[in-house]
Coordinates of C-alpha atoms in Angstrom, one line a residue:
M1 CA -3.1 32.3 24.0
T2 CA -2.8 28.9 22.4
T3 CA -4.7 28.6 19.2
L4 CA -6.5 25.5 17.9
G5 CA -3.9 25.1 15.2
E6 CA -1.1 25.2 17.7
A7 CA -2.9 22.7 19.9
L8 CA -3.4 20.4 16.9
V9 CA 0.3 20.3 16.1
A10 CA 1.2 19.6 19.7
A11 CA -1.4 16.8 19.8
L12 CA 0.0 15.2 16.7
E13 CA 3.4 15.2 18.2
A14 CA 2.1 13.6 21.3
R15 CA 0.6 10.8 19.2
G16 CA 4.0 10.1 17.6
V17 CA 3.6 11.9 14.3
D18 CA 6.9 13.0 12.8
F19 CA 6.0 14.2 9.3
V20 CA 3.2 16.1 7.7
F21 CA 2.7 16.1 3.9
G22 CA 0.8 19.1 2.7
I23 CA 0.3 22.2 0.6
P24 CA -0.6 25.3 2.6
G25 CA -3.4 27.5 1.5
V26 CA -5.5 30.3 2.8
H27 CA -7.9 27.8 4.4
T28 CA -5.1 26.1 6.4
V29 CA -2.9 29.0 7.4
E30 CA -4.0 28.7 11.1
L31 CA -3.2 25.0 11.1
Y32 CA 0.4 25.9 10.2
R33 CA 0.8 28.4 13.0
G34 CA 2.6 26.1 15.4
L35 CA 4.3 23.9 12.8
A36 CA 7.6 25.8 12.4
A37 CA 8.4 25.7 16.1
S38 CA 7.4 22.1 16.5
G39 CA 9.3 18.8 16.0
L40 CA 7.2 17.9 13.0
R41 CA 8.8 18.1 9.5
H42 CA 6.7 19.4 6.7
V43 CA 7.1 18.0 3.2
T44 CA 5.5 20.0 0.3
P45 CA 4.3 17.9 -2.6
R46 CA 3.3 19.5 -5.9
H47 CA -0.4 18.3 -5.8
E48 CA -2.7 17.2 -3.0
Q49 CA -2.9 13.8 -4.6
G50 CA 0.9 13.6 -4.1
A51 CA 0.4 14.5 -0.4
G52 CA -2.0 11.6 0.1
F53 CA 0.2 9.0 -1.8
M54 CA 3.3 10.2 0.1
A55 CA 1.4 9.7 3.4
D56 CA 0.5 6.2 2.1
G57 CA 4.0 5.2 1.2
Y58 CA 5.3 6.5 4.5
A59 CA 2.7 4.5 6.4
R60 CA 3.5 1.3 4.6
V61 CA 7.1 1.2 5.6
T62 CA 6.8 2.6 9.1
G63 CA 3.5 1.2 10.3
K64 CA 2.6 4.6 11.6
P65 CA -0.2 6.8 10.1
G66 CA 0.8 9.1 7.3
V67 CA -0.6 12.6 7.9
A68 CA -1.7 15.1 5.2
F69 CA -2.7 18.7 5.5
V70 CA -5.0 19.9 2.7
I71 CA -7.2 22.9 2.0
T72 CA -11.0 22.7 1.8
G73 CA -12.7 22.0 -1.6
P74 CA -10.2 21.0 -4.2
G75 CA -7.5 20.1 -1.7
L76 CA -9.9 17.5 -0.1
T77 CA -11.2 16.2 -3.4
N78 CA -7.7 15.9 -4.8
T79 CA -6.9 13.7 -1.8
L80 CA -9.9 11.4 -2.1
T81 CA -8.2 9.1 -4.6
P82 CA -5.2 8.4 -2.2
M83 CA -7.7 8.0 0.6
A84 CA -9.6 5.4 -1.4
Q85 CA -6.3 3.5 -2.2
A86 CA -5.4 3.6 1.5
R87 CA -8.8 2.2 2.4
A88 CA -8.6 -0.6 -0.2
D89 CA -5.1 -1.6 1.2
S90 CA -5.7 -1.0 4.9
V91 CA -3.2 1.8 5.2
P92 CA -3.4 4.2 8.2
M93 CA -3.7 7.7 6.9
L94 CA -5.0 10.9 8.6
V95 CA -6.2 13.8 6.4
L96 CA -6.7 17.1 8.1
S97 CA -8.5 19.6 6.0
G98 CA -9.9 23.1 6.3
V99 CA -13.5 23.9 5.6
N100 CA -15.4 27.2 5.3
T101 CA -16.8 29.0 8.3
R102 CA -19.5 27.2 10.3
A103 CA -22.2 29.7 9.5
S104 CA -21.7 29.3 5.8
L105 CA -21.8 25.6 5.4
G106 CA -24.5 24.1 3.2
L107 CA -25.9 27.4 2.1
G108 CA -24.4 27.5 -1.4
M109 CA -23.4 31.2 -1.2
G110 CA -20.5 30.9 -3.6
H111 CA -17.6 31.0 -1.0
L112 CA -14.1 30.1 -2.2
H113 CA -13.6 26.3 -2.4
E114 CA -17.1 25.7 -1.3
L115 CA -18.6 22.2 -1.6
P116 CA -22.3 21.3 -0.9
D117 CA -21.3 19.0 2.0
Q118 CA -17.6 18.3 2.3
H119 CA -18.0 16.3 5.5
A120 CA -20.5 13.9 3.8
L121 CA -18.2 13.6 0.8
A122 CA -15.2 12.6 2.9
S123 CA -17.4 10.2 4.9
T124 CA -17.9 8.1 1.8
V125 CA -14.2 7.1 1.8
A126 CA -12.9 7.7 5.3
L127 CA -13.3 5.1 8.0
V128 CA -14.0 8.1 10.4
S129 CA -14.7 11.7 9.3
E130 CA -15.0 14.3 12.1
H131 CA -16.3 17.8 11.8
L132 CA -14.7 20.0 14.5
E133 CA -17.5 22.2 15.5
V134 CA -15.8 23.6 18.7
P135 CA -12.2 23.9 19.8
D136 CA -12.9 21.9 22.9
A137 CA -13.6 18.8 20.9
L138 CA -10.1 18.5 19.3
D139 CA -8.7 15.7 21.5
Q140 CA -11.9 13.7 21.2
A141 CA -11.9 14.0 17.4
L142 CA -8.2 13.0 17.3
N143 CA -8.9 10.0 19.5
R144 CA -11.7 8.8 17.2
A145 CA -9.6 9.4 14.1
F146 CA -6.6 7.5 15.5
E147 CA -8.6 4.6 17.0
P148 CA -8.8 2.5 13.7
F149 CA -5.0 2.7 13.4
S150 CA -4.5 0.4 16.4
K151 CA -7.8 -1.2 17.3
G152 CA -9.3 -2.3 14.0
R153 CA -8.5 -2.6 10.3
P154 CA -6.6 0.6 9.4
G155 CA -7.5 3.0 6.6
P156 CA -7.9 6.7 6.0
T157 CA -9.6 9.0 8.6
H158 CA -10.4 12.6 8.2
I159 CA -11.0 15.7 10.4
Q160 CA -12.2 19.0 8.9
I161 CA -11.6 22.2 10.8
P162 CA -13.7 25.3 9.9
L163 CA -11.9 28.6 9.3
D164 CA -13.4 30.3 12.3
V165 CA -12.4 27.4 14.6
A166 CA -8.8 27.0 13.4
G167 CA -7.6 30.3 14.9
A168 CA -9.8 30.2 18.0
E169 CA -8.4 29.8 21.5
A170 CA -7.8 26.1 22.3
A171 CA -9.0 24.4 25.4
A172 CA -6.7 22.3 27.6
R173 CA -6.0 18.9 26.3
T174 CA -8.1 16.1 27.7
G175 CA -5.7 13.2 27.0
I176 CA -5.0 10.4 24.5
D177 CA -7.0 7.2 24.3
A178 CA -4.9 4.1 23.7
P179 CA -7.4 1.4 22.6
E180 CA -6.3 -2.2 23.0
R181 CA -5.7 -4.3 19.9
P182 CA -8.0 -7.3 19.6
A183 CA -6.4 -10.6 20.7
P184 CA -7.7 -14.2 20.6
T185 CA -9.2 -16.1 23.5
Q186 CA -7.3 -19.0 25.0
H187 CA -10.0 -21.4 23.8
Q188 CA -9.6 -20.1 20.2
V189 CA -5.9 -20.5 20.3
S190 CA -6.1 -24.0 21.8
E191 CA -8.8 -25.1 19.2
A192 CA -6.7 -23.7 16.3
A193 CA -3.6 -25.4 17.6
A194 CA -5.4 -28.7 17.8
R195 CA -6.8 -28.4 14.3
L196 CA -3.5 -27.3 12.7
G197 CA -1.5 -29.8 14.7
A198 CA -3.6 -32.7 13.4
A199 CA -3.6 -31.4 9.7
K200 CA -1.9 -33.6 7.1
R201 CA -1.7 -30.9 4.4
P202 CA -1.9 -27.4 6.0
V203 CA -1.5 -24.2 4.0
I204 CA -1.1 -20.7 5.4
L205 CA -2.4 -17.6 3.5
A206 CA -0.6 -14.4 4.6
G207 CA -2.1 -11.1 3.7
G208 CA -1.2 -7.5 4.4
G209 CA -2.1 -7.8 8.1
A210 CA 0.9 -10.3 8.4
R211 CA 3.4 -8.3 6.3
M212 CA 5.7 -7.6 9.3
L213 CA 5.7 -11.1 10.7
D214 CA 8.7 -12.5 8.8
L215 CA 10.4 -14.4 11.7
E216 CA 7.1 -15.5 13.3
L217 CA 5.7 -16.9 10.1
R218 CA 9.0 -18.7 9.3
T219 CA 8.8 -20.3 12.7
L220 CA 5.1 -21.2 12.4
A221 CA 5.5 -22.6 8.8
E222 CA 8.4 -24.8 9.9
R223 CA 6.5 -26.1 13.0
L224 CA 3.5 -27.0 10.8
D225 CA 5.5 -27.9 7.7
A226 CA 3.0 -25.6 5.9
P227 CA 3.5 -23.7 2.6
V228 CA 2.9 -20.0 3.0
V229 CA 1.1 -18.2 0.1
Q230 CA 1.6 -14.5 0.1
T231 CA -0.8 -11.9 -1.3
V232 CA 0.7 -8.8 -2.9
N233 CA 0.7 -6.8 0.3
A234 CA 2.5 -9.6 2.2
R235 CA 5.4 -10.0 -0.3
G236 CA 8.8 -9.6 1.2
I237 CA 8.3 -12.1 4.1
M238 CA 10.0 -15.5 4.0
H239 CA 12.3 -14.6 1.1
G240 CA 14.0 -17.6 -0.3
H241 CA 12.4 -20.0 2.2
G242 CA 11.5 -23.5 1.0
L243 CA 8.0 -23.1 2.4
S244 CA 7.4 -19.8 0.7
V245 CA 5.0 -19.5 -2.2
P246 CA 5.3 -15.9 -3.5
A247 CA 2.6 -16.4 -6.2
S248 CA -0.8 -15.0 -6.7
P249 CA -3.7 -17.1 -5.3
S250 CA -5.5 -16.3 -8.5
L251 CA -3.1 -18.6 -10.4
S252 CA -4.4 -22.1 -11.1
A253 CA -1.2 -23.5 -9.6
T254 CA -1.6 -21.7 -6.4
R255 CA -5.3 -22.5 -6.2
A256 CA -4.5 -26.2 -6.6
L257 CA -2.1 -26.0 -3.6
I258 CA -4.8 -24.3 -1.5
E259 CA -7.5 -26.7 -2.6
E260 CA -5.4 -29.7 -1.7
A261 CA -5.1 -28.5 1.9
D262 CA -7.1 -30.1 4.7
V263 CA -6.7 -27.0 6.9
V264 CA -6.2 -23.4 5.6
L265 CA -5.0 -20.7 8.0
A266 CA -5.7 -17.2 6.6
L267 CA -3.9 -14.4 8.4
G268 CA -4.8 -10.8 7.9
T269 CA -6.1 -11.2 4.3
E270 CA -9.5 -9.9 3.1
L271 CA -9.8 -12.7 0.6
G272 CA -10.5 -10.0 -2.0
P273 CA -10.9 -10.7 -5.8
T274 CA -7.9 -8.5 -6.8
D275 CA -5.7 -11.1 -5.0
Y276 CA -7.8 -14.3 -5.2
D277 CA -9.8 -13.8 -8.5
M278 CA -8.0 -11.3 -10.6
Y279 CA -9.1 -13.0 -13.7
A280 CA -12.8 -12.3 -12.8
S281 CA -13.9 -16.0 -13.0
G282 CA -16.4 -15.3 -10.2
T283 CA -14.9 -18.1 -8.1
M284 CA -12.6 -18.4 -5.1
P285 CA -10.3 -21.3 -4.3
V286 CA -12.0 -23.8 -2.1
M287 CA -10.5 -23.6 1.4
A288 CA -11.1 -26.7 3.6
G289 CA -11.1 -26.3 7.4
L290 CA -10.6 -22.5 7.0
I291 CA -9.4 -20.8 10.2
R292 CA -9.6 -17.1 9.5
V293 CA -7.8 -14.5 11.7
D294 CA -8.5 -10.8 11.1
I295 CA -8.4 -7.6 13.0
C296 CA -11.7 -6.5 11.6
E297 CA -15.0 -8.1 12.7
R298 CA -16.9 -6.9 9.7
Q299 CA -14.3 -8.5 7.4
L300 CA -14.7 -11.8 9.2
A301 CA -18.4 -11.8 8.4
R302 CA -17.9 -11.5 4.7
H303 CA -16.7 -15.1 4.0
P304 CA -17.7 -18.4 5.6
A305 CA -15.1 -20.1 7.7
D306 CA -14.8 -23.1 10.1
M307 CA -13.3 -20.7 12.7
N308 CA -13.4 -16.9 12.7
I309 CA -10.9 -15.3 15.1
H310 CA -11.1 -11.6 15.8
S311 CA -7.5 -10.7 16.5
A312 CA -4.4 -8.9 15.2
A313 CA -2.3 -11.4 13.2
E314 CA 0.7 -10.9 15.4
S315 CA -1.1 -11.6 18.7
F316 CA -2.6 -14.8 17.3
V317 CA 0.6 -16.2 15.8
I318 CA 2.6 -15.5 19.0
D319 CA 0.0 -17.3 21.1
L320 CA -0.4 -20.1 18.6
L321 CA 3.3 -20.8 18.6
A322 CA 3.2 -21.1 22.4
A323 CA 0.2 -23.5 22.2
L324 CA 1.6 -25.9 19.6
E325 CA 3.2 -28.9 21.1
G326 CA 6.4 -29.6 19.3
D327 CA 6.6 -30.0 15.5
A328 CA 3.5 -31.1 13.7
G329 CA 5.5 -33.8 11.8
Q330 CA 6.2 -34.1 8.1
A331 CA 3.4 -32.8 6.0
G332 CA 5.4 -32.7 2.8
G333 CA 5.3 -28.9 2.9
V334 CA 8.6 -28.1 1.2
A335 CA 7.8 -30.4 -1.7
R336 CA 4.2 -29.1 -2.0
A337 CA 5.5 -25.5 -2.0
A338 CA 8.2 -26.3 -4.6
R339 CA 5.6 -27.9 -6.9
A340 CA 3.4 -24.9 -6.6
R341 CA 6.2 -22.4 -7.3
A342 CA 7.3 -24.4 -10.4
A343 CA 3.8 -24.6 -11.7
A344 CA 3.0 -20.9 -11.0
W345 CA 6.3 -19.9 -12.7
A346 CA 5.3 -21.9 -15.9
E347 CA 1.8 -20.6 -15.8
I348 CA 2.6 -16.8 -15.9
G349 CA 4.0 -17.2 -19.4
S350 CA 7.3 -16.2 -21.1
D351 CA 6.5 -12.4 -21.3
Y352 CA 5.9 -12.1 -17.6
R353 CA 8.7 -14.4 -16.7
A354 CA 11.1 -12.1 -18.6
Q355 CA 9.8 -9.1 -16.6
V356 CA 10.1 -11.0 -13.3
E357 CA 13.7 -11.8 -14.2
I358 CA 14.3 -8.0 -14.5
L359 CA 12.7 -7.6 -11.0
N360 CA 15.0 -10.3 -9.7
A361 CA 18.0 -8.5 -11.2
M362 CA 16.9 -5.2 -9.5
R363 CA 16.5 -7.0 -6.1
D364 CA 19.9 -8.7 -6.4
A365 CA 21.6 -5.4 -7.5
L366 CA 20.3 -3.5 -4.5
P367 CA 19.5 -6.0 -1.7
G368 CA 17.0 -4.8 0.9
A369 CA 15.6 -2.1 -1.3
V370 CA 12.0 -1.0 -1.1
M371 CA 10.1 -1.4 -4.4
V372 CA 7.1 0.8 -4.9
G373 CA 5.0 0.3 -8.1
D374 CA 2.4 1.8 -10.2
S375 CA 0.1 -0.1 -12.6
T376 CA 2.6 -1.2 -15.2
Q377 CA 3.7 -4.4 -16.9
P378 CA 6.6 -5.4 -14.5
I379 CA 4.4 -4.8 -11.5
Y380 CA 1.6 -6.9 -13.0
A381 CA 4.2 -9.6 -13.5
G382 CA 5.6 -9.3 -10.0
N383 CA 2.2 -9.4 -8.4
L384 CA 1.6 -12.7 -10.1
Y385 CA 5.0 -14.1 -9.0
Y386 CA 7.9 -12.4 -7.3
D387 CA 9.9 -13.1 -4.2
H388 CA 11.1 -9.9 -2.6
D389 CA 13.7 -9.7 0.2
R390 CA 12.4 -7.1 2.6
P391 CA 9.2 -7.2 4.7
S392 CA 6.9 -4.4 3.6
G393 CA 9.3 -3.8 0.8
W394 CA 7.1 -4.6 -2.1
F395 CA 3.8 -2.7 -2.6
N396 CA 1.9 -1.0 -5.4
A397 CA -1.4 0.4 -6.5
A398 CA -2.1 -2.3 -9.1
T399 CA -4.5 -4.1 -6.8
G400 CA -7.3 -2.9 -4.6
Y401 CA -8.4 0.5 -5.7
G402 CA -5.8 0.5 -8.6
A403 CA -5.0 4.2 -8.7
L404 CA -2.5 5.4 -11.4
G405 CA 0.0 8.0 -10.4
Y406 CA 0.8 6.2 -7.2
G407 CA 4.3 5.1 -7.8
I408 CA 6.3 8.4 -7.7
P409 CA 4.8 10.1 -4.6
A410 CA 4.4 6.8 -2.6
A411 CA 8.1 6.0 -3.2
I412 CA 9.0 9.5 -1.9
G413 CA 6.9 8.8 1.2
A414 CA 8.6 5.4 1.6
A415 CA 12.1 7.0 1.4
I416 CA 11.2 9.5 4.1
G417 CA 9.8 6.7 6.3
A418 CA 12.8 4.3 5.7
P419 CA 15.9 6.6 5.4
D420 CA 18.2 3.5 5.7
A421 CA 16.8 2.0 2.5
R422 CA 17.2 2.5 -1.2
V423 CA 13.8 3.0 -2.8
L424 CA 12.9 1.9 -6.4
S425 CA 9.9 3.5 -8.0
I426 CA 8.7 1.3 -10.9
L427 CA 6.4 3.1 -13.3
G428 CA 4.9 2.9 -16.8
D429 CA 5.4 5.9 -19.1
G430 CA 1.7 6.5 -18.9
G431 CA 1.3 6.4 -15.2
A432 CA 4.5 8.4 -14.7
Q433 CA 2.8 11.4 -16.4
F434 CA 0.1 11.5 -13.7
T435 CA 2.5 12.7 -11.0
L436 CA 5.8 13.4 -12.7
P437 CA 6.3 16.8 -11.0
E438 CA 6.5 15.1 -7.6
I439 CA 10.1 14.1 -8.5
M440 CA 11.1 17.6 -7.4
V441 CA 10.2 16.7 -3.8
A442 CA 12.8 13.9 -4.0
V443 CA 15.3 16.4 -5.3
E444 CA 14.5 18.9 -2.5
E445 CA 14.8 16.2 0.2
R446 CA 17.8 14.5 -1.4
L447 CA 16.1 11.2 -1.2
P448 CA 17.8 8.0 -2.5
V449 CA 14.9 7.1 -4.9
T450 CA 15.6 5.7 -8.3
F451 CA 12.6 6.2 -10.6
I452 CA 12.5 3.4 -13.2
V453 CA 10.2 4.1 -16.1
W454 CA 9.1 1.1 -18.2
N455 CA 8.6 3.0 -21.5
N456 CA 6.5 1.0 -24.0
H457 CA 4.8 4.2 -25.3
G458 CA 1.3 3.7 -24.1
Y459 CA -1.2 1.8 -22.0
R460 CA -0.2 -1.7 -23.1
E461 CA -2.3 -3.6 -20.6
I462 CA -5.5 -1.7 -21.6
A463 CA -4.7 -2.0 -25.3
T464 CA -4.2 -5.7 -24.9
S465 CA -7.5 -6.1 -23.1
M466 CA -9.4 -4.1 -25.8
Q467 CA -7.8 -6.2 -28.5
H468 CA -8.5 -9.5 -26.9
V469 CA -12.3 -8.8 -26.7
G470 CA -12.5 -7.4 -30.3
V471 CA -12.7 -3.7 -29.4
T472 CA -10.7 -1.4 -31.7
V473 CA -7.8 0.1 -29.7
V474 CA -8.4 3.8 -29.0
G475 CA -6.8 6.2 -26.5
C476 CA -4.0 3.9 -25.4
D477 CA -1.1 5.6 -27.0
P478 CA -0.4 8.9 -25.1
T479 CA 2.9 10.3 -26.3
P480 CA 5.5 10.0 -23.5
P481 CA 7.7 13.0 -22.8
D482 CA 11.4 13.0 -23.4
F483 CA 12.4 11.5 -20.1
A484 CA 16.1 12.4 -20.5
A485 CA 15.1 16.0 -20.9
A486 CA 12.7 15.8 -18.0
A487 CA 15.5 14.4 -15.8
Q488 CA 17.8 17.2 -16.9
S489 CA 15.1 19.7 -15.9
F490 CA 14.9 18.1 -12.5
G491 CA 18.7 18.2 -12.2
I492 CA 19.0 14.4 -11.7
P493 CA 21.0 11.7 -13.6
H494 CA 19.3 9.8 -16.4
Q495 CA 20.1 6.4 -18.0
R496 CA 18.4 4.7 -20.9
V497 CA 18.8 0.9 -21.0
P498 CA 17.2 -2.0 -22.9
A499 CA 14.8 -4.4 -21.1
E500 CA 17.6 -6.8 -20.2
P501 CA 18.3 -7.9 -16.6
S502 CA 22.0 -7.4 -16.7
K503 CA 21.7 -4.0 -18.2
V504 CA 19.1 -2.9 -15.7
A505 CA 21.1 -4.2 -12.8
A506 CA 24.3 -2.4 -14.0
A507 CA 22.3 0.9 -14.3
L508 CA 21.0 0.5 -10.8
R509 CA 24.5 -0.1 -9.4
A510 CA 25.7 3.0 -11.2
A511 CA 22.8 5.2 -9.9
P512 CA 23.7 7.6 -7.0
A513 CA 22.9 6.3 -3.5
D514 CA 22.6 9.8 -2.0
G515 CA 19.9 11.3 -4.2
P516 CA 17.3 10.7 -6.9
S517 CA 17.9 9.5 -10.4
L518 CA 15.9 8.2 -13.3
I519 CA 16.4 5.0 -15.4
E520 CA 14.3 4.6 -18.5
I521 CA 13.8 1.0 -19.7
S522 CA 13.1 0.9 -23.5
A523 CA 10.5 -1.8 -23.5
P524 CA 8.9 -3.3 -26.6
Q525 CA 6.3 -0.9 -28.0
F526 CA 2.7 -2.3 -28.2
V527 CA 1.4 -2.2 -31.8
P528 CA -2.4 -2.5 -32.0
G529 CA -3.4 -5.4 -34.3
Q530 CA -0.6 -7.7 -33.2
D531 CA -1.1 -10.5 -30.7
D532 CA 0.3 -9.4 -27.4
R533 CA 0.0 -12.7 -25.5

């Protein structure tokens, strides 16, 4: 007899899943029945939140859905935060959870891990949440859960499997649906090509949906002589290119570049405030002649545009390049991009410029590394202005949902998904304490992750915000642990260096390339009452 749990593992393999991040429990034992004999590798985090963030980091570097196995009740609720981060950043993630027996659901009888309505709770965050009422429905549920990963805007999906279904006999598989990705019409491509070809000052906005289109965007930008502004989730494309503007569109300098354009092409960007209005001004840059391309129809309806094109960014760019007739001529793009970069660099201020110089030193010390960040000062600085050198190699949780504790487990997931790359996990001392135990997963897996803790002894960004609006600073100085002792307990090397680019670069070059290590950067400590600008 093949059980539902065994059929589930086989079905995941058939859909290209390689890794499962999860913590087994009595409510998921049957889901593990076929795992040991399968080709799937199981990675055990120390908390279900870690499982979700690892799945997220894995998905970002591979483009494949990260998969998490969690128990009912606390396992699912612990995973909701990573699911929300994945939804905000359009990251494909499948969460498979147990749930209590079908006959007990909703009765409030006090069963272990019972929730009033777990399915409804998951549905508030997941793009799709399926309740597997009978074993025969497995393939249909998986097809619906996998559909957003290829057809629309990705995000988290969820399937819950009752205890009395997980061990039941499974039906024969009914097959895998392969939905087509949306593509532009010939008329849309021709019209966009005509408008862009006639533009005198075009600008391209590249969002997370274009993060893997490095070569294609270089070619398109050169054909149009158009500067390319990258949101946080697109950083890493067009490194060092004269038409690249790796600066936040919330900056006045970048907004000026956008507002001077006569045609703006927005590729795979939701035009959300954490990228375009992070200073909460209530305004967006004016975008003349906006041509918007997005894989999600609902997203297209949220902002007015001259042209809305429902398409994957890759399909559109490839078709557009074929439709453009020669080069568009000189639009002064390189000079416009250079002016925007210089103005943005000046605008971010000396403190953030110093932190970006440290990021530059990290990048140059380990070319092609993946940098994964939590909400911390160097990440805030880099999100404003930083030019990374690897597509999909710069991502963090400081935008979108903004979950602390992301950096450590997401870096572990990234290292598993990109075994050829060094991975740098950039953390604050406060955020590091959310998920510090997950470092043991990197130890067990011998992952080349260097955990870099920016230790300023507190929540400096929050303390600064409180001070600037006249609120007495309270609760922003949690005592950090002894990170050297913590590293020793993990059995990994530790270095402590000052916040100087050359010293940080030297520490990175000295860090092991075949396993984890920890570098602690002694940053200036925030003192309430002093001006931190």
